[in-house]
Short mmCIF file of C-alpha atoms (C1' of nucleotides) in Angstrom, two decimals:
data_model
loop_
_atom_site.label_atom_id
_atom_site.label_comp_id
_atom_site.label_asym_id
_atom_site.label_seq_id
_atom_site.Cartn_x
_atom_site.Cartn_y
_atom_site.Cartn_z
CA UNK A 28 52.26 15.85 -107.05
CA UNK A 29 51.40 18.86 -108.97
CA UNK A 30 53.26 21.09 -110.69
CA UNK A 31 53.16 24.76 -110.13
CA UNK A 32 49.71 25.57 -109.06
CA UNK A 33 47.00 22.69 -108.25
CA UNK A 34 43.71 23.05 -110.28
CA UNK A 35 42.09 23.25 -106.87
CA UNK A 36 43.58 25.97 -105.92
CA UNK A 37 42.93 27.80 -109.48
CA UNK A 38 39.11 26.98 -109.08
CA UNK A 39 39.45 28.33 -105.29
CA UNK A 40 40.74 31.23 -106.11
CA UNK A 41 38.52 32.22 -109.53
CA UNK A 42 35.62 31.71 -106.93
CA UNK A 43 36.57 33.67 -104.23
CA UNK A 44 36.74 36.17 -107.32
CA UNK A 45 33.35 35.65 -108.14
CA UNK A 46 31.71 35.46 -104.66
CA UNK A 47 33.06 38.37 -104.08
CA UNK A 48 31.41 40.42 -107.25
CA UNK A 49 28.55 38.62 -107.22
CA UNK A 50 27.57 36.87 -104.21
CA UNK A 51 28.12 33.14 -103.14
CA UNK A 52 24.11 31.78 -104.01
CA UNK A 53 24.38 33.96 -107.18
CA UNK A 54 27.02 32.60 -108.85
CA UNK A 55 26.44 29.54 -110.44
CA UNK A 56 28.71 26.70 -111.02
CA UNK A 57 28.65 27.08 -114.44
CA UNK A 58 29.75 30.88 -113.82
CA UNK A 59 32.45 29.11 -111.83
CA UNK A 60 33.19 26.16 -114.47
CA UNK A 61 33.20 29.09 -117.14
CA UNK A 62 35.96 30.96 -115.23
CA UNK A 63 38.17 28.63 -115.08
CA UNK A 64 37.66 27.20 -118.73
CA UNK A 65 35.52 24.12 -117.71
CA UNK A 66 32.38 22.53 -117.66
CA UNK A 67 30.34 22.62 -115.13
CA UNK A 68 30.61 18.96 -114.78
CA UNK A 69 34.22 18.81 -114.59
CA UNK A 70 34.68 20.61 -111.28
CA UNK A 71 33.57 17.80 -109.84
CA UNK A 72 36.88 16.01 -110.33
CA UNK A 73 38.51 18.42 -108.06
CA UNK A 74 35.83 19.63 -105.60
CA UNK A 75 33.08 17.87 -103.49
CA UNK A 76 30.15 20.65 -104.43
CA UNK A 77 30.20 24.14 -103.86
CA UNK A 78 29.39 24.20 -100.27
CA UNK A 79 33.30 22.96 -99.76
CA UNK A 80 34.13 25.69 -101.62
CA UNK A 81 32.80 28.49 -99.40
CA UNK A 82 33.96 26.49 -96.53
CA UNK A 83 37.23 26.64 -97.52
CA UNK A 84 37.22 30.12 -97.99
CA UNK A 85 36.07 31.08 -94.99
CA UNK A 86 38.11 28.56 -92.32
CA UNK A 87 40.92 29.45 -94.44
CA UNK A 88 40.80 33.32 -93.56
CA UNK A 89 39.29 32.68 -89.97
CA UNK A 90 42.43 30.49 -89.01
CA UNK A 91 44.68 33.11 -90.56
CA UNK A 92 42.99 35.65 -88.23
CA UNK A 93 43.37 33.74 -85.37
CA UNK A 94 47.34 32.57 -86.27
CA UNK A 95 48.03 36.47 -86.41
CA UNK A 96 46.01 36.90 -83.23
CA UNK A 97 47.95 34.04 -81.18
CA UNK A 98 51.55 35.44 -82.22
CA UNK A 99 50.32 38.83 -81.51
CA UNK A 100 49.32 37.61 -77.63
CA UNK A 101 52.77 35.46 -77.45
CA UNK A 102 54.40 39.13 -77.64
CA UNK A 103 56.24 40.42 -74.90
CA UNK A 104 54.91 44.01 -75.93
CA UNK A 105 52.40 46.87 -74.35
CA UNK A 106 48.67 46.26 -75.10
CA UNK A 107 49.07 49.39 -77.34
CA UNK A 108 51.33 47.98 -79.67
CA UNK A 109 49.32 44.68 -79.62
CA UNK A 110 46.22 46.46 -81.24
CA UNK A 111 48.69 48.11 -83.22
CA UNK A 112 50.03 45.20 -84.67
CA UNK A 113 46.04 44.33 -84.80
CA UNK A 114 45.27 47.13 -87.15
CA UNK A 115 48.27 46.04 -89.36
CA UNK A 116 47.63 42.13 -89.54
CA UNK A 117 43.72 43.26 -90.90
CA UNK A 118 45.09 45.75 -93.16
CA UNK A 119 47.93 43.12 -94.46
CA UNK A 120 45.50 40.58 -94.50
CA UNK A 121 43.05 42.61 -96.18
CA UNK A 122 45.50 43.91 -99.20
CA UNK A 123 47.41 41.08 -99.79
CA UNK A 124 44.68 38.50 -100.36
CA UNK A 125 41.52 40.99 -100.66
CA UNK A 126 39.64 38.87 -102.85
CA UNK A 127 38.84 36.37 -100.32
CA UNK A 128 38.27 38.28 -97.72
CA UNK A 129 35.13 39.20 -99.35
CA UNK A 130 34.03 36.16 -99.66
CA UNK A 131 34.98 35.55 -95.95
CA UNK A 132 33.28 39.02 -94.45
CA UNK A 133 30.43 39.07 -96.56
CA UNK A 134 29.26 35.06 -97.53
CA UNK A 135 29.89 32.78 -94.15
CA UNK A 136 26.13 32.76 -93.40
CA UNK A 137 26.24 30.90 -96.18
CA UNK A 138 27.38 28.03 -94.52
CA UNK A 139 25.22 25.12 -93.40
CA UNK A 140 25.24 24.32 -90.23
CA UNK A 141 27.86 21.99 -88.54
CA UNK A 142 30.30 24.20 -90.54
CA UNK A 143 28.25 27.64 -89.45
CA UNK A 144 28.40 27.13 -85.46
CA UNK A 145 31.94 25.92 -86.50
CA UNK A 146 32.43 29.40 -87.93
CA UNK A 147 30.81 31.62 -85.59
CA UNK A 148 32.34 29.88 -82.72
CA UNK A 149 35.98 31.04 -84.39
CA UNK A 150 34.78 34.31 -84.73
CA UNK A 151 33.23 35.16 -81.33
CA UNK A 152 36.93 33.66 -80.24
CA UNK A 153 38.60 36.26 -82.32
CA UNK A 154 36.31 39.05 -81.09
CA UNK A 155 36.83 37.67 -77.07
CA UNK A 156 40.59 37.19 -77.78
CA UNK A 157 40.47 41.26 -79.25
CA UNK A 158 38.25 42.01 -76.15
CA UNK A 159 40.72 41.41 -73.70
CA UNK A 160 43.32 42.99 -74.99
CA UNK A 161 41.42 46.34 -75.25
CA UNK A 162 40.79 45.66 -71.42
CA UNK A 163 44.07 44.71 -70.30
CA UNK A 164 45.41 48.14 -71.85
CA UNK A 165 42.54 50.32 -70.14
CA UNK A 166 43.35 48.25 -66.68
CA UNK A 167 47.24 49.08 -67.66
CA UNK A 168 46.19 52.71 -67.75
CA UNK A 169 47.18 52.62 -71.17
CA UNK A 170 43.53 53.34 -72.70
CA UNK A 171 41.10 55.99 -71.56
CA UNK A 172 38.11 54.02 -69.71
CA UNK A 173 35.76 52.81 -72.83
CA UNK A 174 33.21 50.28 -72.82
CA UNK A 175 35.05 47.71 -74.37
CA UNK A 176 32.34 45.87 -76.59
CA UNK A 177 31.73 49.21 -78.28
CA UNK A 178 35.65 50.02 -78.59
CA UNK A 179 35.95 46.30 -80.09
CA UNK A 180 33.13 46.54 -82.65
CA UNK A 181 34.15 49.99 -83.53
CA UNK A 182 37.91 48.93 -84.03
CA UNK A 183 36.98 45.48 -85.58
CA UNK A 184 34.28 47.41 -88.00
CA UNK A 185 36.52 50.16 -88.85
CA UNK A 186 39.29 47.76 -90.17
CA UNK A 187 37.10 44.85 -91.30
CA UNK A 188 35.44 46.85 -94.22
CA UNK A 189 38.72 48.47 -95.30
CA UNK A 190 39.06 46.30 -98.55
CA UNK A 191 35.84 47.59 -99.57
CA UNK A 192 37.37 51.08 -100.09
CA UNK A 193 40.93 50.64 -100.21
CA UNK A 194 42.45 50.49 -103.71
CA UNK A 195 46.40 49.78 -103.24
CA UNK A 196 46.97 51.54 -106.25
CA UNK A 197 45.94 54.59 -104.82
CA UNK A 198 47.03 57.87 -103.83
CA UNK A 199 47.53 56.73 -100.02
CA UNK A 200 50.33 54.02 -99.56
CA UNK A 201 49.52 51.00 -97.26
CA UNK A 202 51.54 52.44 -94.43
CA UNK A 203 50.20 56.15 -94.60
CA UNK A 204 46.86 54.02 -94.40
CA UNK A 205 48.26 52.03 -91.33
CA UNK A 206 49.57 54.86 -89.81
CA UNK A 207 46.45 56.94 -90.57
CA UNK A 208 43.82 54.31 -88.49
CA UNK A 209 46.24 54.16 -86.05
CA UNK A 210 45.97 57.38 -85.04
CA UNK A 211 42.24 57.65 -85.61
CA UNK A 212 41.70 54.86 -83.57
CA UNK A 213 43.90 54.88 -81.07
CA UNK A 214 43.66 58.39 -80.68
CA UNK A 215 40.29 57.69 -79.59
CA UNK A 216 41.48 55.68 -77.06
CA UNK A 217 43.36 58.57 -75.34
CA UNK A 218 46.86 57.46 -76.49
CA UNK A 219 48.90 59.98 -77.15
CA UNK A 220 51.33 60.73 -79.94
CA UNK A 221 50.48 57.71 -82.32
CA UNK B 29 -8.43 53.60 -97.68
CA UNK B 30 -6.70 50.91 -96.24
CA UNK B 31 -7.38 49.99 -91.92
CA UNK B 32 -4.20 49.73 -90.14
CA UNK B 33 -1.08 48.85 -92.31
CA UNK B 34 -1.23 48.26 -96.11
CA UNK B 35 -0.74 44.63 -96.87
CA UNK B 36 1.73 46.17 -99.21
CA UNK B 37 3.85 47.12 -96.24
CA UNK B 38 3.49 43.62 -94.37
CA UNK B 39 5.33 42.46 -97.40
CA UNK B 40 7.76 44.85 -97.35
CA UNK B 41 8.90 44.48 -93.79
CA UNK B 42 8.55 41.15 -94.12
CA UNK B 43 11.11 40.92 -97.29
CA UNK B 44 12.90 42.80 -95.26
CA UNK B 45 13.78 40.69 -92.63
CA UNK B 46 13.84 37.21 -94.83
CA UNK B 47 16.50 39.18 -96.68
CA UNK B 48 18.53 40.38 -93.67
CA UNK B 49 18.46 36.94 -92.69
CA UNK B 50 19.33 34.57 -95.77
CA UNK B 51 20.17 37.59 -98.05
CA UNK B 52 18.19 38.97 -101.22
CA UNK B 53 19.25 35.82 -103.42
CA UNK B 54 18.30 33.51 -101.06
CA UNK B 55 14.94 34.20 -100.40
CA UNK B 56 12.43 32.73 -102.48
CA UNK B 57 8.67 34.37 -103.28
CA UNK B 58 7.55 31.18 -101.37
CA UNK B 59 9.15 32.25 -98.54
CA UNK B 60 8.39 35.45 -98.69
CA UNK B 61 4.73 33.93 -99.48
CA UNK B 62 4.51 31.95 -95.99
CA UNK B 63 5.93 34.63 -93.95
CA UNK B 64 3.06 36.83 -94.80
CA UNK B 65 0.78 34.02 -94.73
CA UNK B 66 0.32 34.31 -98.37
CA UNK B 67 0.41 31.74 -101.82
CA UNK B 68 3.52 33.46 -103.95
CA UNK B 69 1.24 34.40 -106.72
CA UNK B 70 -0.97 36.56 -104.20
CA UNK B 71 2.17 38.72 -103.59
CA UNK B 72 1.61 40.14 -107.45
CA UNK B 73 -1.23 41.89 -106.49
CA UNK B 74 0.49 43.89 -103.86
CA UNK B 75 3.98 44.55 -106.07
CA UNK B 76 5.30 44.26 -109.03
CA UNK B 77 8.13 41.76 -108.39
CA UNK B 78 11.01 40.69 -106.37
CA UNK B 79 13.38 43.33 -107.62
CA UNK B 80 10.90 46.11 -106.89
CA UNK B 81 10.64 45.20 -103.10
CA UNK B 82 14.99 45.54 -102.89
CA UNK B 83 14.43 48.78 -105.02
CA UNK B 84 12.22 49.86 -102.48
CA UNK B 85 14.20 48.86 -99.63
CA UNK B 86 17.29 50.23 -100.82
CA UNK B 87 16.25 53.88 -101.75
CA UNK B 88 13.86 54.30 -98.99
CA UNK B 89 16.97 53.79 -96.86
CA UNK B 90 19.58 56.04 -99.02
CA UNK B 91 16.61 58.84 -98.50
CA UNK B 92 16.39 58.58 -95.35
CA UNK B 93 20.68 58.86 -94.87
CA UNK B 94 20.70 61.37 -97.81
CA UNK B 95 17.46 63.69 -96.03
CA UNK B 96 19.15 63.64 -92.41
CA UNK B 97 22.58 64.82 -94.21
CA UNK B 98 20.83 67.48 -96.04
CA UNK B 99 19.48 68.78 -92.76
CA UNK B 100 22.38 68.26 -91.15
CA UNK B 101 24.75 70.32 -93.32
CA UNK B 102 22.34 73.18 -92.87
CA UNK B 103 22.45 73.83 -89.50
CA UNK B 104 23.94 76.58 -87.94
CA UNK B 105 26.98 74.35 -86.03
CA UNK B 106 30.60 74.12 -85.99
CA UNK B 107 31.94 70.62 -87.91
CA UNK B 108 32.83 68.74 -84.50
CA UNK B 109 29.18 68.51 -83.85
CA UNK B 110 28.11 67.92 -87.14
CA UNK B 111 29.99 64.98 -87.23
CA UNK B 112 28.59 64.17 -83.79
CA UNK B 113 25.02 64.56 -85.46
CA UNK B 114 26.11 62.39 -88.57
CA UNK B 115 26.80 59.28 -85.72
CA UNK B 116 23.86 60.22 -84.07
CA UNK B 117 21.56 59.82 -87.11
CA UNK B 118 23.65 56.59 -88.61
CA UNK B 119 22.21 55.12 -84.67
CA UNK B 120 19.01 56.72 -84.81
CA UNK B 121 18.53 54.82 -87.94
CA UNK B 122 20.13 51.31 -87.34
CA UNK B 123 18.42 50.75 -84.29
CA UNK B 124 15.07 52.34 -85.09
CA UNK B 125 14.85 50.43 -88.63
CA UNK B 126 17.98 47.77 -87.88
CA UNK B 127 16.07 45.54 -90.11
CA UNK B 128 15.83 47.18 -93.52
CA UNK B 129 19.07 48.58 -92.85
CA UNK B 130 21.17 45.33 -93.22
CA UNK B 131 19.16 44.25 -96.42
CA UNK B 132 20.28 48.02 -97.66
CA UNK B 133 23.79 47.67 -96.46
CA UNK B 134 24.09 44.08 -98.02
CA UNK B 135 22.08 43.79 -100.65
CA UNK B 136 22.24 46.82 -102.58
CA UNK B 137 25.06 45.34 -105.42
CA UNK B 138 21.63 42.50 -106.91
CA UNK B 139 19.86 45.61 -107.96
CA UNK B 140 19.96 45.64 -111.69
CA UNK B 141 21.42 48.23 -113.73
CA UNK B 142 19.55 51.68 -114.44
CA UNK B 143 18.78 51.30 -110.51
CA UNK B 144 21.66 50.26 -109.40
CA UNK B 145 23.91 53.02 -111.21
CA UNK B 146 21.51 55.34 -109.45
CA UNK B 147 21.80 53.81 -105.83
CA UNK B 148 26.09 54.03 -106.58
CA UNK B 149 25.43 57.81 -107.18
CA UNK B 150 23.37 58.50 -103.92
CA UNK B 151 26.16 56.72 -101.92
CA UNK B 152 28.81 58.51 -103.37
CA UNK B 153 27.07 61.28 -103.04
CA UNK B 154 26.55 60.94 -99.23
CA UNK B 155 30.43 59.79 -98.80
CA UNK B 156 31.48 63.63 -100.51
CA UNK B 157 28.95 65.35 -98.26
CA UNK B 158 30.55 63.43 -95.24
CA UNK B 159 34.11 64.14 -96.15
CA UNK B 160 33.84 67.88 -97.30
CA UNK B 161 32.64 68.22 -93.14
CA UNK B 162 35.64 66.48 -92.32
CA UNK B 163 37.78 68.68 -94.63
CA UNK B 164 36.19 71.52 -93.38
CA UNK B 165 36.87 70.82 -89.85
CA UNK B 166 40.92 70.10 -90.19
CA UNK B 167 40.27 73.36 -92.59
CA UNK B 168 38.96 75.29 -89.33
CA UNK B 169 41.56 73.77 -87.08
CA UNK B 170 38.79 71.33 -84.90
CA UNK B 171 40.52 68.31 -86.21
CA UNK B 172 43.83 67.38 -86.43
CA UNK B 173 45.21 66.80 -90.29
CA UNK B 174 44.73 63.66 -91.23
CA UNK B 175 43.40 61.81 -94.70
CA UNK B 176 40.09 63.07 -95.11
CA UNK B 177 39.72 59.83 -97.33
CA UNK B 178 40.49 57.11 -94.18
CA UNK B 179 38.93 59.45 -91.56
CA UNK B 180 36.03 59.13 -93.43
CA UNK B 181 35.46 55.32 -94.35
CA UNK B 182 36.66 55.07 -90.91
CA UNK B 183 34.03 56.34 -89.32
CA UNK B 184 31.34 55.58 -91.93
CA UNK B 185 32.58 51.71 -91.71
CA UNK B 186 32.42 52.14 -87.33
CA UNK B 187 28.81 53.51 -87.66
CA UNK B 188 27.44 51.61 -90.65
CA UNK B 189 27.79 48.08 -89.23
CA UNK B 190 25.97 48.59 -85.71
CA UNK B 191 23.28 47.15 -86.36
CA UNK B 192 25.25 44.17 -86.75
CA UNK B 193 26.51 43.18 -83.21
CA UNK B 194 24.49 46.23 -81.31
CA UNK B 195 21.04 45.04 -79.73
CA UNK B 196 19.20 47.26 -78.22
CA UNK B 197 18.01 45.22 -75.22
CA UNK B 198 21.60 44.92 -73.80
CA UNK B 199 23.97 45.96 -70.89
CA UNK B 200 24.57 49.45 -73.05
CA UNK B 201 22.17 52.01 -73.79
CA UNK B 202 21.56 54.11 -77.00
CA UNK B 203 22.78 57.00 -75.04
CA UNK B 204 25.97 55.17 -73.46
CA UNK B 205 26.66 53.87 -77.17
CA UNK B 206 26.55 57.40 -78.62
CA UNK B 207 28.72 58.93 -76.54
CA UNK B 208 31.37 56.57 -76.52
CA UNK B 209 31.59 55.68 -80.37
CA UNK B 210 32.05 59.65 -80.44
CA UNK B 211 34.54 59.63 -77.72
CA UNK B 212 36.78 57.18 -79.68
CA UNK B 213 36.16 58.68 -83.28
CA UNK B 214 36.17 62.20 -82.47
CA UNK B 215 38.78 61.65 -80.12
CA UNK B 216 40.79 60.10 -82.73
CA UNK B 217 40.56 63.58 -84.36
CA UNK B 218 41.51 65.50 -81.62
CA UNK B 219 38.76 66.73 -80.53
CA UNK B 220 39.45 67.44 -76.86
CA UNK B 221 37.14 66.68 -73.72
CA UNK B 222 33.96 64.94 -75.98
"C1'" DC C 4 -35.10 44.79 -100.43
"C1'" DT C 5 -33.05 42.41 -103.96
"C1'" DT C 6 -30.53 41.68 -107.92
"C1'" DG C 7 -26.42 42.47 -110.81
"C1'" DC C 8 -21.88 43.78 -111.31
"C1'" DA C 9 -17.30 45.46 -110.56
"C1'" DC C 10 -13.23 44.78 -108.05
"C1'" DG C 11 -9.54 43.62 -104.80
"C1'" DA C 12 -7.45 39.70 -103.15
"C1'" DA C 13 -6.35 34.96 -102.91
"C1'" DC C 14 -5.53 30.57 -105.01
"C1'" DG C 15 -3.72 26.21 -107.67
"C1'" DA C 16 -1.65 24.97 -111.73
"C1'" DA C 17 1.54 25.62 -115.01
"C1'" DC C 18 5.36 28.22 -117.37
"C1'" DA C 19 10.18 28.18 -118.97
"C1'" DT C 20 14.64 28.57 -116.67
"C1'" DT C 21 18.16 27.72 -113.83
"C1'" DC C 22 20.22 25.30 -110.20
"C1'" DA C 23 23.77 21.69 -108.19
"C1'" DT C 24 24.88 17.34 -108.93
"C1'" DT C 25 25.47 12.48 -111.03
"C1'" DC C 26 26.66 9.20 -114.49
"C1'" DG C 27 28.68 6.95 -118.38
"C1'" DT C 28 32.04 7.65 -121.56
"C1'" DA C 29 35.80 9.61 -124.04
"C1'" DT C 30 40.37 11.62 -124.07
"C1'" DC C 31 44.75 12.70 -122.32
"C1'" DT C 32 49.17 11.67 -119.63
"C1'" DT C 33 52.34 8.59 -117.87
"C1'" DA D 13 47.42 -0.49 -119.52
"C1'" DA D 14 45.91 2.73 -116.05
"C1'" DG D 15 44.62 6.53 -113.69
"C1'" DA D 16 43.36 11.25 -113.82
"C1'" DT D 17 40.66 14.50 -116.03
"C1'" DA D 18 37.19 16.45 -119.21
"C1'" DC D 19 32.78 16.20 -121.31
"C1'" DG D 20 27.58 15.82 -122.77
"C1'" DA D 21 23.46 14.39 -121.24
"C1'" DA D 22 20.37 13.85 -117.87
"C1'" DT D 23 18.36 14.29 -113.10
"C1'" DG D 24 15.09 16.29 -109.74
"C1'" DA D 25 14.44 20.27 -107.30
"C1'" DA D 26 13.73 25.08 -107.04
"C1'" DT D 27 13.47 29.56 -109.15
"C1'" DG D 28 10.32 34.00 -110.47
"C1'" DT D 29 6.40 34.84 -112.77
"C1'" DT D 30 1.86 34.37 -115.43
"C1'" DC D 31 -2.62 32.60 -116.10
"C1'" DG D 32 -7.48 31.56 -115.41
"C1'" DT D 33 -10.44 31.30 -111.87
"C1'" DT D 34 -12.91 31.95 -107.52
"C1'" DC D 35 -14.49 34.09 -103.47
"C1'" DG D 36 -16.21 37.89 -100.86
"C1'" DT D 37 -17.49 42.63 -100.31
"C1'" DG D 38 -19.61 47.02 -101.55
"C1'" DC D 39 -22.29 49.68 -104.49
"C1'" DA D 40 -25.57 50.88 -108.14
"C1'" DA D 41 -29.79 49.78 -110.60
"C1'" DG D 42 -34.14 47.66 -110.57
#
DNA sequence: CTTGCACGAACGAACATTCATTCGTATCTT
DNA sequence: AAGATACGAATGAATGTTCGTTCGTGCAAG
C-alpha cells in the first residue's frame, strides 16, 4: 500500500543508525522520534515498542546469514571455495548494509528472552553450520589439521568486526580487501596460492 | 591500611562483571549496590560515580595492552616472534582478566568526552605500534606483502574477541590455543613451519 | 579506666530527570 | 465520512546522585 519507502522501514533504518553510534538502551525513543522528525508518541502508530525494533534488526541480519550460508552448502564446490565464498558473503554483508550490522553484532543481548534463546539458537547454528565446513576441508586434505573451534572463532572474529574498521571509501577496494583476508586466512590454513 | 582487598576493588570487579553482562548502560547503581551487598548511596564513599568506575576499567586495561607493547617492541627479536608475543599477551590478558576485558572492549564508546578522546588516542596508538611490526616484517622479507592495514585488524579482531567464545575450562588448553591461532595467522603471512 | 571525639562506612529518604508507553484528540488523506 | 497518522499531556517506573543521619571503631585527653 505504500508508496516508495514505508515509514517503518524509515524508523528501522534511522535506528539501526543510532544503535549503532550510541548503543540500543542509550538511545532513547525520543532520540529515535527526533530522527525521523516525530514525536516520541507517534512511533507508536508504526511500531509495537522498541524491543520490536531491535528484534527486527537482529532476525533480520541472522536470517540473511544463514540464507547466504544454505546457498553456500547447496554448492557443488571444494570446501575451500565454500569459506571463500564465506569471507565474501560477511564482507558483502558487512559493506552493503553496515549500519545494521552493528546493531546486530554488538546489541542482541539486548533481547528479552523468548526472542534471546531464539537468537542465540540461530547463531550457534551459523557457527555449527561454519564448523563443519572447516572440518570437511581438513578431512578432504584440503586444510592443514587445526582445531576447528579455534579456526572457526578466529575466521568468524576476523570477518565479523570488519565494519568496525573498514571505510569503503578508502584506499583499499572491497575486493583487494576480499582478496587480502583470503589469503591471510586461508593461508593459515595451509592452502596454497590464494 | 586496608586487610585483604579494598572495598574499592570489590566494586570495581564487581562493575566489572554486571557490565560485561548487561553492558555499562544497563547496569544500574542498585545493581551494582546488591552485588556488593551494598545500599547505592554507600557506593559514594568508595568512588566518585558511575563514569569513574568505566574510566577506570577502560584505562587500566589500555595500560596494561599499551605496557606489554612497549616491552614488547624492545626486545631484542626478529618481527615473526614479536607478533607471536603480541597474541601471546592479547591471551595472557583475556583469559587472566576475561572479565574487565569485555566491559573495555564494549564499553569504551559511553565514556564522555575529555576521556574518551584520550582512550581513542591510546588505541590508535597501540593499532600504529602493531602495524609498523607488521610493516617491518614484509620490510625484512618474514612476511609475505600484503596490506599492512587488513593484516593488522585481522589479527587484532582474531585475538581481541577470545574472551568471547574461549573458556578456559574446556577441551583446549591455553597452550593448544596459542599455538594454533599463530599457526593460522602467522601462517597466513607466510611464515613457514610455526 | 573512662570519657569524648573524629572518622570511615552504611543507610533511608528524597532529588530532579529521563525512560517507554498510553490515551484522548486533532489533523490530514482519500 | 472514515481511516490513518500526528500530537500534547500524562503515567508509573527507573535512573544517578545528594543529603542528613547513624552506627561502630580507634585514639587522645582527662
Amino acid at each position: 500500500m505504500e508508496a516508495s519507502k514505508s515509514k517503518k522501514q524509515t524508523i528501522l533504518e534511522a535506528a539501526a543508525e543510532l544503535f549503532r553510534d550510541r548503543g540500543y538502551v542509550a538511545t532513547s525513543m525520543r532520540d529515535l522520534a527526533d530522527a525521523v522528525q516525530l514525536k516520541a508518541s507517534s512511533l507508536y502508530n508504526h511500531i509495537s515498542g522498541k524491543e520490536e525494533i531491535l528484534q527486527t534488526i537482529c532476525f533480520q541480519n541472522a536470517n540473511r546469514f544463514l540464507a547466504g550460508m544454505k546457498e553456500i552448502e547447496k554448492r557443488p564446490i571444494n570446501n575451500t571455495d565454500k569459506v571463500k565464498a564465506l569471507i565474501h558473503l560477511h564482507i558483502q554483508i558487512a559493506t552493503e548494509d553496515f549500519t545494521s550490522i552493528t546493531a546486530f553484532n554488538d546489541e542482541w543481548r539486548h533481547l528479552s528472552d523468548p526472542e534471546l534463546s531464539r537468537f542465540k539458537e540461530l547463531r550457534r547454528d551459523y557457527e555449527l553450520r561454519f564448523k563443519s565446513i572447516i572440518q570437511a576441508g581438513i578431512d578432504a586434505g584440503e586444510f592443514v589439521s587445526v582445531d576447528t573451534t579455534i579456526a572457526l572463532f578466529t575466521i568468524i572474529s576476523a570477518v565479523r568486526w570488519i565494519y568496525d574498521w573498514f571505510k569503503p571509501n578508502r584506499a583499499i577496494s572491497m575486493d583487494q580487501l576480499e582478496e587480502q583476508i583470503e589469503r591471510i586466512l586461508l593461508g593459515g590454513l595451509g592452502v596454497k596460492g590464494v
